[in-house]
Coordinates of C-alpha atoms (C1' of nucleotides) in Angstrom, one line a residue:
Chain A
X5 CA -46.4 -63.1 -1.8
X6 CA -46.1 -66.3 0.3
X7 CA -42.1 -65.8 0.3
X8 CA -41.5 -65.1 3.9
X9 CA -39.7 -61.8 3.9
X10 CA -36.4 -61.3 5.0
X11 CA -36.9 -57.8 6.3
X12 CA -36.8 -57.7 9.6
X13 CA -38.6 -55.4 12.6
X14 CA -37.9 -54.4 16.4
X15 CA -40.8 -52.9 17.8
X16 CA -40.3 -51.0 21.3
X17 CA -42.8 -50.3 23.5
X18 CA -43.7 -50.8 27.1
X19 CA -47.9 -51.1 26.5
X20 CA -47.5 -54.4 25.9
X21 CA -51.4 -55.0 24.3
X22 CA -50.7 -52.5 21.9
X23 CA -46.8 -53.9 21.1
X24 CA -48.7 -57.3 20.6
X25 CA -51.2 -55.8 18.5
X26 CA -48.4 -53.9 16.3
X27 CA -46.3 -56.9 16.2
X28 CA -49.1 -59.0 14.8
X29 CA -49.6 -56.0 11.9
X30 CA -46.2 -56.2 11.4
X31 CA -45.5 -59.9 11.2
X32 CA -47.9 -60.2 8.0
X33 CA -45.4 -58.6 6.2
X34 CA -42.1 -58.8 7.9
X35 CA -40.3 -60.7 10.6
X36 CA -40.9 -59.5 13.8
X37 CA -38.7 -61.6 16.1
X38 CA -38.1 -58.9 18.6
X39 CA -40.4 -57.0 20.8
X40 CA -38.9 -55.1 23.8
X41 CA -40.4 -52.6 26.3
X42 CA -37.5 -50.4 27.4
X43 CA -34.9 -48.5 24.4
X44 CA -31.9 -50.2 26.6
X45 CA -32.9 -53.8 26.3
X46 CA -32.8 -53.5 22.6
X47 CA -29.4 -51.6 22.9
X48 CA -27.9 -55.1 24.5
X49 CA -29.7 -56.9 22.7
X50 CA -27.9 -55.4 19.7
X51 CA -24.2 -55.5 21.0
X52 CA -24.5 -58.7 22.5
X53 CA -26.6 -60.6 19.7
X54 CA -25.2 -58.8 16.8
X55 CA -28.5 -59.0 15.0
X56 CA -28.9 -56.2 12.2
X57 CA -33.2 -55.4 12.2
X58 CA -33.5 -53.5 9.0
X59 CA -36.3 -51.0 11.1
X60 CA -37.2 -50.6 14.8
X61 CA -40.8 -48.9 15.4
X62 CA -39.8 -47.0 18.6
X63 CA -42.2 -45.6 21.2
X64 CA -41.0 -42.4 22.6
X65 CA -42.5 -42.6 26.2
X66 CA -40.8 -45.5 27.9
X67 CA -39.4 -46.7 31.0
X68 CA -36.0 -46.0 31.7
X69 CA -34.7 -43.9 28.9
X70 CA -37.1 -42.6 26.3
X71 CA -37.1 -43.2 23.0
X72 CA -36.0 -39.3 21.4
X73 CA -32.5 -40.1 23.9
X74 CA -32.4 -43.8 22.8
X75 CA -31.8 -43.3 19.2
X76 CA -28.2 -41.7 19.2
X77 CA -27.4 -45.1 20.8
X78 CA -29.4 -47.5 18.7
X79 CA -28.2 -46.0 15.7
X80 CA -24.5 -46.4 17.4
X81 CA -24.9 -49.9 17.3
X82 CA -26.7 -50.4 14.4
X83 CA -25.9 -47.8 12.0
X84 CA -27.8 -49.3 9.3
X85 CA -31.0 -49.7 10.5
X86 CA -33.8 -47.4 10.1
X87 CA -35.7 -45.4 13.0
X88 CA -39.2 -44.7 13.4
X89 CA -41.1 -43.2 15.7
X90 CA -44.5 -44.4 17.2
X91 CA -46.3 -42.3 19.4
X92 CA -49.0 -40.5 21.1
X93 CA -46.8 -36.8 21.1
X94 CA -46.9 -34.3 18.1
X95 CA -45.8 -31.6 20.1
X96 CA -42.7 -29.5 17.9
X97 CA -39.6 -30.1 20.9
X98 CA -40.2 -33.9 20.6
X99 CA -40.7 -33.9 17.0
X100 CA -37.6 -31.6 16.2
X101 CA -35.4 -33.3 19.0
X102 CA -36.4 -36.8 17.3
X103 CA -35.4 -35.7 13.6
X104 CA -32.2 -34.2 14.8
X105 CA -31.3 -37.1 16.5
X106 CA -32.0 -39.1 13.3
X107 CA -35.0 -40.7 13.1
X108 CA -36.0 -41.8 9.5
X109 CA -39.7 -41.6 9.9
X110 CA -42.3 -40.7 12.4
X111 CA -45.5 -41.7 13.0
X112 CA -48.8 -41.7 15.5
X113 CA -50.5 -44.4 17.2
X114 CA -53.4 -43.2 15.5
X115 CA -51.8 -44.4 12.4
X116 CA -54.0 -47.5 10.7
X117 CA -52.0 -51.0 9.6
X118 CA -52.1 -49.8 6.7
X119 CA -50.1 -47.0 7.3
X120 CA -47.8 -48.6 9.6
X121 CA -46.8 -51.2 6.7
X122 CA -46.1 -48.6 4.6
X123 CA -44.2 -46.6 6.4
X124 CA -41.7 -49.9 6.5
X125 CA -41.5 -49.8 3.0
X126 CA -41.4 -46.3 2.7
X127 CA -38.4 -46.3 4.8
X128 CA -36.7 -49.2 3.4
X129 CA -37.1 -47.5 0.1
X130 CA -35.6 -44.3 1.1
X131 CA -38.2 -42.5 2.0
X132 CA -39.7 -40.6 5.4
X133 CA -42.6 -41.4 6.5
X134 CA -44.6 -39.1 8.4
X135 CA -47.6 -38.1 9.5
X136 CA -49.4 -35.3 7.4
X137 CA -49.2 -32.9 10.1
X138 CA -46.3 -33.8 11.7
X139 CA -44.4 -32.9 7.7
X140 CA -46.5 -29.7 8.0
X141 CA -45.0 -28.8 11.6
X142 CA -41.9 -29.7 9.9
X143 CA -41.8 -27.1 7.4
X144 CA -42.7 -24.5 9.5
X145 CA -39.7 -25.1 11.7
X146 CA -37.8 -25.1 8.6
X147 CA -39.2 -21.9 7.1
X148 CA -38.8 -20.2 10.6
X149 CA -35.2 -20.8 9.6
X150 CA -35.8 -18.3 6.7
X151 CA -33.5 -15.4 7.7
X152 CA -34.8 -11.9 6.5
X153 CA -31.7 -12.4 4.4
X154 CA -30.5 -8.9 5.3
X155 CA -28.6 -7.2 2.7
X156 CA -25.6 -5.6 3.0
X157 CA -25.1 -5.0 -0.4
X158 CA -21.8 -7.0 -1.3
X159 CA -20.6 -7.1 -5.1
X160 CA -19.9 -10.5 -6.7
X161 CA -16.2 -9.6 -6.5
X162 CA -16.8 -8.9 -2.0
X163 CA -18.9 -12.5 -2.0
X164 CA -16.2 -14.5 -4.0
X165 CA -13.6 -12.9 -1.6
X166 CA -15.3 -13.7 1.7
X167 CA -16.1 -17.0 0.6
X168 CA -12.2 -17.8 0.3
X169 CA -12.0 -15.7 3.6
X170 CA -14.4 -18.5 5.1
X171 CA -12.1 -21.4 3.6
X172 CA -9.2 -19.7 5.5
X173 CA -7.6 -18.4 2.8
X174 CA -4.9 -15.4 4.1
X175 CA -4.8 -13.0 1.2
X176 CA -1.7 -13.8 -0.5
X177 CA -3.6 -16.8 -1.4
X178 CA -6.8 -15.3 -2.7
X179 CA -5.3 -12.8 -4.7
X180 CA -3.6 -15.2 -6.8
X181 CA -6.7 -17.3 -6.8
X182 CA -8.8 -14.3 -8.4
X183 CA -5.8 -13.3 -10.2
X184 CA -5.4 -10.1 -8.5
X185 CA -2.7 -7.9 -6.8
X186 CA -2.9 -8.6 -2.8
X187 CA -3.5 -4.4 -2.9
X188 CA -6.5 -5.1 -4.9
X189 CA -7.9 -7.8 -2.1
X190 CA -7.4 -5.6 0.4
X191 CA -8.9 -2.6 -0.6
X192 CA -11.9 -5.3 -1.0
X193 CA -11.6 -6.3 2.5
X194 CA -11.7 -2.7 3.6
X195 CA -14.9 -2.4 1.5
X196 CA -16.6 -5.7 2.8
X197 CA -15.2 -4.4 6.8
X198 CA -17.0 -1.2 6.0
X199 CA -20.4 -3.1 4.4
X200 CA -20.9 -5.9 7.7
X201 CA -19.6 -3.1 10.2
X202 CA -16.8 -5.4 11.5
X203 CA -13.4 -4.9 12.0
X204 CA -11.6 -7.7 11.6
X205 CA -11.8 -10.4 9.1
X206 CA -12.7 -13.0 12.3
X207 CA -15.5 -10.7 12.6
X208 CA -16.3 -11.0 8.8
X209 CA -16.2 -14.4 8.4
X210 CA -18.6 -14.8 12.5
X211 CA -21.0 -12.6 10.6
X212 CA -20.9 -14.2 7.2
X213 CA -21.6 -17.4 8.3
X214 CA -24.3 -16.6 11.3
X215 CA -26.2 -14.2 8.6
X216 CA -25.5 -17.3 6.0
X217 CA -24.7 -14.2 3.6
X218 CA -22.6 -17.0 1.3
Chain B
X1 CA -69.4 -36.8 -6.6
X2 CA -71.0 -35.1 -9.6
X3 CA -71.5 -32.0 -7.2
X4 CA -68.7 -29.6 -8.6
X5 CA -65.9 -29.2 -5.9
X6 CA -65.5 -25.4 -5.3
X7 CA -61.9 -26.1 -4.5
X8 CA -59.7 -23.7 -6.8
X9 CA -56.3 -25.0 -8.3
X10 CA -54.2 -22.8 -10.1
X11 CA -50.9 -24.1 -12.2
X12 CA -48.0 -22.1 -12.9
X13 CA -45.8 -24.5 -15.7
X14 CA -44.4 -23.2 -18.9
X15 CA -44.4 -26.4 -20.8
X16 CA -47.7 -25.5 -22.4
X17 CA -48.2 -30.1 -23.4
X18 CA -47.8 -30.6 -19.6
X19 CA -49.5 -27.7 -18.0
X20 CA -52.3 -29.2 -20.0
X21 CA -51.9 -32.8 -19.3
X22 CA -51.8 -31.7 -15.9
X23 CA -55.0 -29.3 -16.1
X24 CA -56.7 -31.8 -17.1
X25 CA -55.8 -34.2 -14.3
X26 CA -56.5 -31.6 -11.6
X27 CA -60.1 -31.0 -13.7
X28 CA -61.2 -34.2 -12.7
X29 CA -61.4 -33.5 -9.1
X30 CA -61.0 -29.6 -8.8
X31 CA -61.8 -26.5 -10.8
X32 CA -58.6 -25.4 -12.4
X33 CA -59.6 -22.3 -14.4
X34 CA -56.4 -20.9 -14.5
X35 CA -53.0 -21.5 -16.0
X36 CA -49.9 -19.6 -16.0
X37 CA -46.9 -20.1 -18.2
X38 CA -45.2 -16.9 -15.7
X39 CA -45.0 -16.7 -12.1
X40 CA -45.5 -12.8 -12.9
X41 CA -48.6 -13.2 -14.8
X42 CA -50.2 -15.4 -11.3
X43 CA -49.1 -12.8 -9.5
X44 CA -50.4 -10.2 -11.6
X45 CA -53.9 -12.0 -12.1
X46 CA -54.1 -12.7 -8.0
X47 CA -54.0 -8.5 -7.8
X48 CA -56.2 -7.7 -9.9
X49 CA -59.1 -9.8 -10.2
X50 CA -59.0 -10.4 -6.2
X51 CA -59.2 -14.2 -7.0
X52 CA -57.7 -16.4 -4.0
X53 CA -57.2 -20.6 -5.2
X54 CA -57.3 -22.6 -2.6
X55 CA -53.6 -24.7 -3.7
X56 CA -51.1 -23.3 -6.7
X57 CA -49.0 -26.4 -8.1
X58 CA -46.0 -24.1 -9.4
X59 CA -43.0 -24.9 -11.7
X60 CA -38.7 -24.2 -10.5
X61 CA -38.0 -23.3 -14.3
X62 CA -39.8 -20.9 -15.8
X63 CA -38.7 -17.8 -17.9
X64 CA -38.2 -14.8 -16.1
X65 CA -38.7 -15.2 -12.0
X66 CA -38.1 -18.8 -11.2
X67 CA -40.7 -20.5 -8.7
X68 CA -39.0 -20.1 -5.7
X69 CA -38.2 -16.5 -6.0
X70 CA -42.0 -16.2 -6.8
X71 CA -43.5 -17.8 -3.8
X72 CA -42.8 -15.0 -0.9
X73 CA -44.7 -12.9 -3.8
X74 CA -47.1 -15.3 -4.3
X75 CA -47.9 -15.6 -0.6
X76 CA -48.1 -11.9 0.1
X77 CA -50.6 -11.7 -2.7
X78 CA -52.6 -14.4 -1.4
X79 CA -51.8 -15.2 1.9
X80 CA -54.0 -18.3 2.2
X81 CA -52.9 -19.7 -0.4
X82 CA -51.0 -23.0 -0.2
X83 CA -48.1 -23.7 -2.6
X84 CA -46.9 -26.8 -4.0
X85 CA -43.9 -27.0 -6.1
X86 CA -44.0 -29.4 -9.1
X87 CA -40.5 -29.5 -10.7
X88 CA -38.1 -31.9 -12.2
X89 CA -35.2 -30.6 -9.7
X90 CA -34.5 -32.5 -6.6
X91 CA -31.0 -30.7 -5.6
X92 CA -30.6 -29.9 -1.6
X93 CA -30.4 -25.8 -1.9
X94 CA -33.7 -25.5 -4.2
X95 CA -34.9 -28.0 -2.0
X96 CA -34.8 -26.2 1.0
X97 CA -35.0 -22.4 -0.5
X98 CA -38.6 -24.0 -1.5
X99 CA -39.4 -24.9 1.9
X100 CA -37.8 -21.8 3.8
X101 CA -40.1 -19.4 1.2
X102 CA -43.0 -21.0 2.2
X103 CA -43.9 -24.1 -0.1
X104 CA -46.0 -26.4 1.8
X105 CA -45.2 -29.3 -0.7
X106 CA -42.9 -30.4 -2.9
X107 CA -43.1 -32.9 -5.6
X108 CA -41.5 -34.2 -8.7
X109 CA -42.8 -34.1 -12.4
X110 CA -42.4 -38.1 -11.9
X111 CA -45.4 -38.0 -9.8
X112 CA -48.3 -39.7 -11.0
X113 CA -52.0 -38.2 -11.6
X114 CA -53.3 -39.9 -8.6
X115 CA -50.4 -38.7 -6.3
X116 CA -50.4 -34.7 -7.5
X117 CA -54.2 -35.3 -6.6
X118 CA -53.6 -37.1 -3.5
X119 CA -51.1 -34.3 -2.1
X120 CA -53.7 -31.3 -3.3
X121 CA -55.9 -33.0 -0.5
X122 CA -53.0 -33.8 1.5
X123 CA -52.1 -30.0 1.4
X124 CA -56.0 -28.6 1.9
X125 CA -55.9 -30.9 4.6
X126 CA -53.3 -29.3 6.8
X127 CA -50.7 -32.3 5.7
X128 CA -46.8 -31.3 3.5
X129 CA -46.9 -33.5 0.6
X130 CA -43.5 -34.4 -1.1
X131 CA -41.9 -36.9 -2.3
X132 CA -40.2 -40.0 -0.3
X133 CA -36.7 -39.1 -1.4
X134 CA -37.2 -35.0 -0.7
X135 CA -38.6 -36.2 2.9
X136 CA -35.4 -37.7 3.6
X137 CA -33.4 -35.6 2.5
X138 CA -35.5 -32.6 4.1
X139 CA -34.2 -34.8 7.3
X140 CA -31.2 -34.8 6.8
X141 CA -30.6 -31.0 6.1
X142 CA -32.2 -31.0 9.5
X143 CA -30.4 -33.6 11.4
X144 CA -27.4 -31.4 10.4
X145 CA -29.1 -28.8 12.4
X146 CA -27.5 -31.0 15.2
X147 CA -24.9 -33.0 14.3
X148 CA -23.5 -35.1 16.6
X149 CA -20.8 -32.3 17.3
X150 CA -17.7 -33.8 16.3
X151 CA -15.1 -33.6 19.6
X152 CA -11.8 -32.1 18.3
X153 CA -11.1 -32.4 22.3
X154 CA -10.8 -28.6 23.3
X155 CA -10.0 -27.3 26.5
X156 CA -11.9 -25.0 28.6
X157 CA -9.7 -22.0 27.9
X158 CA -9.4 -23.0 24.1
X159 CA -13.3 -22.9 24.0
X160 CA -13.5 -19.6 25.8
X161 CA -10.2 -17.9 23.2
X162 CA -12.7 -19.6 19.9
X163 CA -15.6 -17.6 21.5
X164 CA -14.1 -14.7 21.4
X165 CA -12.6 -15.0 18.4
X166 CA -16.1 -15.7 16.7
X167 CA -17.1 -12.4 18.6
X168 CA -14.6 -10.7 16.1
X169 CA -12.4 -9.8 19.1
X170 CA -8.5 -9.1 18.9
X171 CA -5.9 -11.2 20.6
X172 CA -5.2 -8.5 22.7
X173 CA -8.3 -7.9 23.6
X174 CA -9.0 -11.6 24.3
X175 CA -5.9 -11.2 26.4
X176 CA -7.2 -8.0 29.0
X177 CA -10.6 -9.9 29.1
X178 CA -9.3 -13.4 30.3
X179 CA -6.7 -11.7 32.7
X180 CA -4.1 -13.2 30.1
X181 CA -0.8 -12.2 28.0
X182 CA -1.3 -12.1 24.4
X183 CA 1.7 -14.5 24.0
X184 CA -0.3 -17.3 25.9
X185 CA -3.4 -16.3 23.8
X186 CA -1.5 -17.1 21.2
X187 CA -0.1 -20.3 22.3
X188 CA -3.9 -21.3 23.0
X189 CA -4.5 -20.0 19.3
X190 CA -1.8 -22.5 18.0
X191 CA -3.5 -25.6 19.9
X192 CA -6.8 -24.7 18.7
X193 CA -5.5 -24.3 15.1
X194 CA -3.6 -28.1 15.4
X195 CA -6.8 -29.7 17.0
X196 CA -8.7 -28.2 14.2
X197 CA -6.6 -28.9 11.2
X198 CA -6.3 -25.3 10.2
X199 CA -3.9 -22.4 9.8
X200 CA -5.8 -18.8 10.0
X201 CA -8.2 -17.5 12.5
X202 CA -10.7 -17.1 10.2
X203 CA -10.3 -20.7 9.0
X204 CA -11.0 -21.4 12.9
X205 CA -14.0 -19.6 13.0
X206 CA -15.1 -20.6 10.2
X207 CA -15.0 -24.4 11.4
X208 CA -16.7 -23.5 14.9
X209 CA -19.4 -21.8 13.3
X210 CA -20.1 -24.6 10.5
X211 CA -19.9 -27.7 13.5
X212 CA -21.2 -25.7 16.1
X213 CA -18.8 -26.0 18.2
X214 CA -19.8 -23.4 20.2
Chain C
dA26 C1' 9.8 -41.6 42.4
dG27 C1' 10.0 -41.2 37.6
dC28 C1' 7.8 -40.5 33.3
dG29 C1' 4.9 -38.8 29.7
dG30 C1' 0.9 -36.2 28.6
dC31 C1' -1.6 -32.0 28.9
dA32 C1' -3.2 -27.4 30.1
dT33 C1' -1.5 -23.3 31.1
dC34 C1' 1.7 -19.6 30.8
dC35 C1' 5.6 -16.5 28.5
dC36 C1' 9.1 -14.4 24.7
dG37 C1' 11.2 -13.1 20.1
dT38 C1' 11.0 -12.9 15.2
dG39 C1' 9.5 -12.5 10.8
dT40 C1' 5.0 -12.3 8.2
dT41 C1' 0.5 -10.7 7.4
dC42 C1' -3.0 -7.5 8.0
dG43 C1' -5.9 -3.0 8.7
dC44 C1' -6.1 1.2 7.1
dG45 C1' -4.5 5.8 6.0
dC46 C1' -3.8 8.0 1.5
dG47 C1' -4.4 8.2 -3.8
dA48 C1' -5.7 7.0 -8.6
dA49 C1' -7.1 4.8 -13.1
dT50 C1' -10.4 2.1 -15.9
dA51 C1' -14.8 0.4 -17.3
dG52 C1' -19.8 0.1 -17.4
dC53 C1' -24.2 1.9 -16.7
dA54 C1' -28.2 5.3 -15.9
dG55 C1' -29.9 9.8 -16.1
Chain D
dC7 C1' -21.8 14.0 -21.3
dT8 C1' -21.9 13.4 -16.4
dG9 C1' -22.2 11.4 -12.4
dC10 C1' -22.1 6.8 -9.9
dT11 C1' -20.5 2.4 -8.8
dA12 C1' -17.6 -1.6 -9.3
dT13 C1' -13.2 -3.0 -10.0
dT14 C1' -8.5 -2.7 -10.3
dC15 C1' -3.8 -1.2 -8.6
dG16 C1' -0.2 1.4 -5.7
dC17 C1' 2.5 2.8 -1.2
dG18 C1' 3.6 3.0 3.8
dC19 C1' 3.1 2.5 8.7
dG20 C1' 1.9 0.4 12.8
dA21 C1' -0.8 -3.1 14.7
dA22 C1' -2.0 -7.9 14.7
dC23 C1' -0.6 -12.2 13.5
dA24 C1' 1.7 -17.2 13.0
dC25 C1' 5.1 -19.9 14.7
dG26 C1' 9.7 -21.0 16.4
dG27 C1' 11.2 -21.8 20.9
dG28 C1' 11.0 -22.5 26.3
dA29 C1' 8.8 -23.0 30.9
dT30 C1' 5.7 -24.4 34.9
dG31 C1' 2.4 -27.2 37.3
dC32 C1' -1.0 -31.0 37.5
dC33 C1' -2.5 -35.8 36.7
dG34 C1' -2.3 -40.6 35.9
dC35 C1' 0.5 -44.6 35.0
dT36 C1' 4.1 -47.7 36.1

DNA sequence: AGCGGCATCCCGTGTTCGCGCGAATAGCAG
DNA sequence: CTGCTATTCGCGCGAACACGGGATGCCGCT
């Protein structure tokens, strides 16, 4: 493996020991042309260069803006490339807010060179690297997602009919969908009212979508 | 390490060749004295005998309940527990029904014997083994949690009329509560319907609810 | 000053809906 | 067989709705 790879890596961080130290890890395996300490320099250094890294390794404490804000804007100008985090925080809010804002991967500084080269491939290969805990914190936020489901005891035939409720349909339209008399829909409707305790269909369609009943 | 590890696995599979293959896998680094071809049957055994594995590597597809309906039993049964689903399927909804019921991994039947015995120590060891491609799409699902809310360029007042609406409120009671005639609610209801490429209230609500628009 | 764009407001008309009533059929469990 | 539920269909009335217009005031642009 003497081919020098064509995969290229941004690393930012402001500790600029450690950003040398990662940068050397790095640069055994990929190119690692660019090192910055602060999320904005590596934002104009992408709309006025035009240069296309395949990853950046981003720090989330950092002069100026932090990382978590950075990343809506690095991925703005560089769609393409793939976010990871680096850094000393496992705390939920940072985590979640850095996922949502569409980081690919995200790691510790505790994390060996090993693991760091790895997580490159990982990332360029699709995948999301991640810190064993940090995937378990994951999936309990997820699973706190988990609504008690509460029933209210639709039939099929109420489901199908407040899913086409949710698509906008007025009920003209899903009656001759199902194949039914626009009588026959409503005296569904009525039925479906009654089972959420809403009145309107607005109020049908606000509750089946909060309660994720379709 | 001849000193027999008192970690307990358990495997739920129906595929009697591959619960095998498996077992024997698993054998090599944990005791794995039982195997289920029935989610019903672990949960039945877990009752009576009192017996509490430490990790249960559990099957989607399996006659009668399917593995994700079974974990919530599962978990009540045996609390401590940790479940990892070992399935072929790698579809978004089972996906995250898996992960909302409580799976703390998931991997696919492509996985090799050194990875399902990897991610049993990842799991005992507080970490959420899955697969690359499940991570990422894991976050995704949750980067939709967020998405970067699409500006459809509402006013203040057209904001206010959607919140109501999703409230399940009337136009004339929209009207009384923002000191309004239900004619200009209804004009505001016509903008909000053109900026949002829809024709019905509930289709409306049904796109501020699904982008969070509100 | 003139102009377009936008948010806000209002009215009338024809359509759709919510809901009151009633009723028939089919399937399923006790 | 006898309830019970799901599903289907019917009618009529008043309320709520969608949408065609029309109008005012504010802001920025030229």
């Amino acid at each position: 493996m003497n081919i020098p790879s064509p995969l290229e890596v941004w690393l930012i961080e402001d500790n600029a020991t450690f950003r040398r130290t990662i940068a050397r890890v790095i640069e055994s395996n990929f190119r690692c042309p660019e090192g910055f300490s602060r999320c904005e320099d590596a934002i104009e250094c992408l709309a006025k260069t035009g240069a296309r890294p395949d990853v950046i390794l981003l720090d989330v404490a950092l002069p100026g803006m932090n990382g978590i804000d950075g990343i809506p804007l690095l991925r703005q100008a560089a769609p393409e490339t793939r976010i990871i985090i680096l850094t000393v925080f496992e705390d939920d809010d940072k985590i979640f807010r850095a996922i949502c804002a569409g980081a690919a991967g995200y790691l510790l500084k505790t994390a060996s060179p090993e693991e760091i080269v790895r997580a490159i491939r990982d990332v360029l290969d699709g995948g999301a690297p991640m810190n064993g805990r940090i995937a378990r914190r994951l999936l309990e936020m997820f699973s706190r997602f988990n609504r008690p489901h509460k029933d209210y005891h639709l039939t099929i035939r109420e489901r199908e009919i407040l899913e086409l409720m949710v698509e906008g349909r007025i009920k003209k339209e899903i009656a001759s969908r199902l194949t039914l008399s626009v009588h026959t829909v409503d005296t569904h409707l009525r039925n479906i009212y009654a089972k959420l305790e809403v009145h309107t269909r607005t109020g049908a369609v606000a509750k089946a979508l909060k309660e994720k009943l379709i």
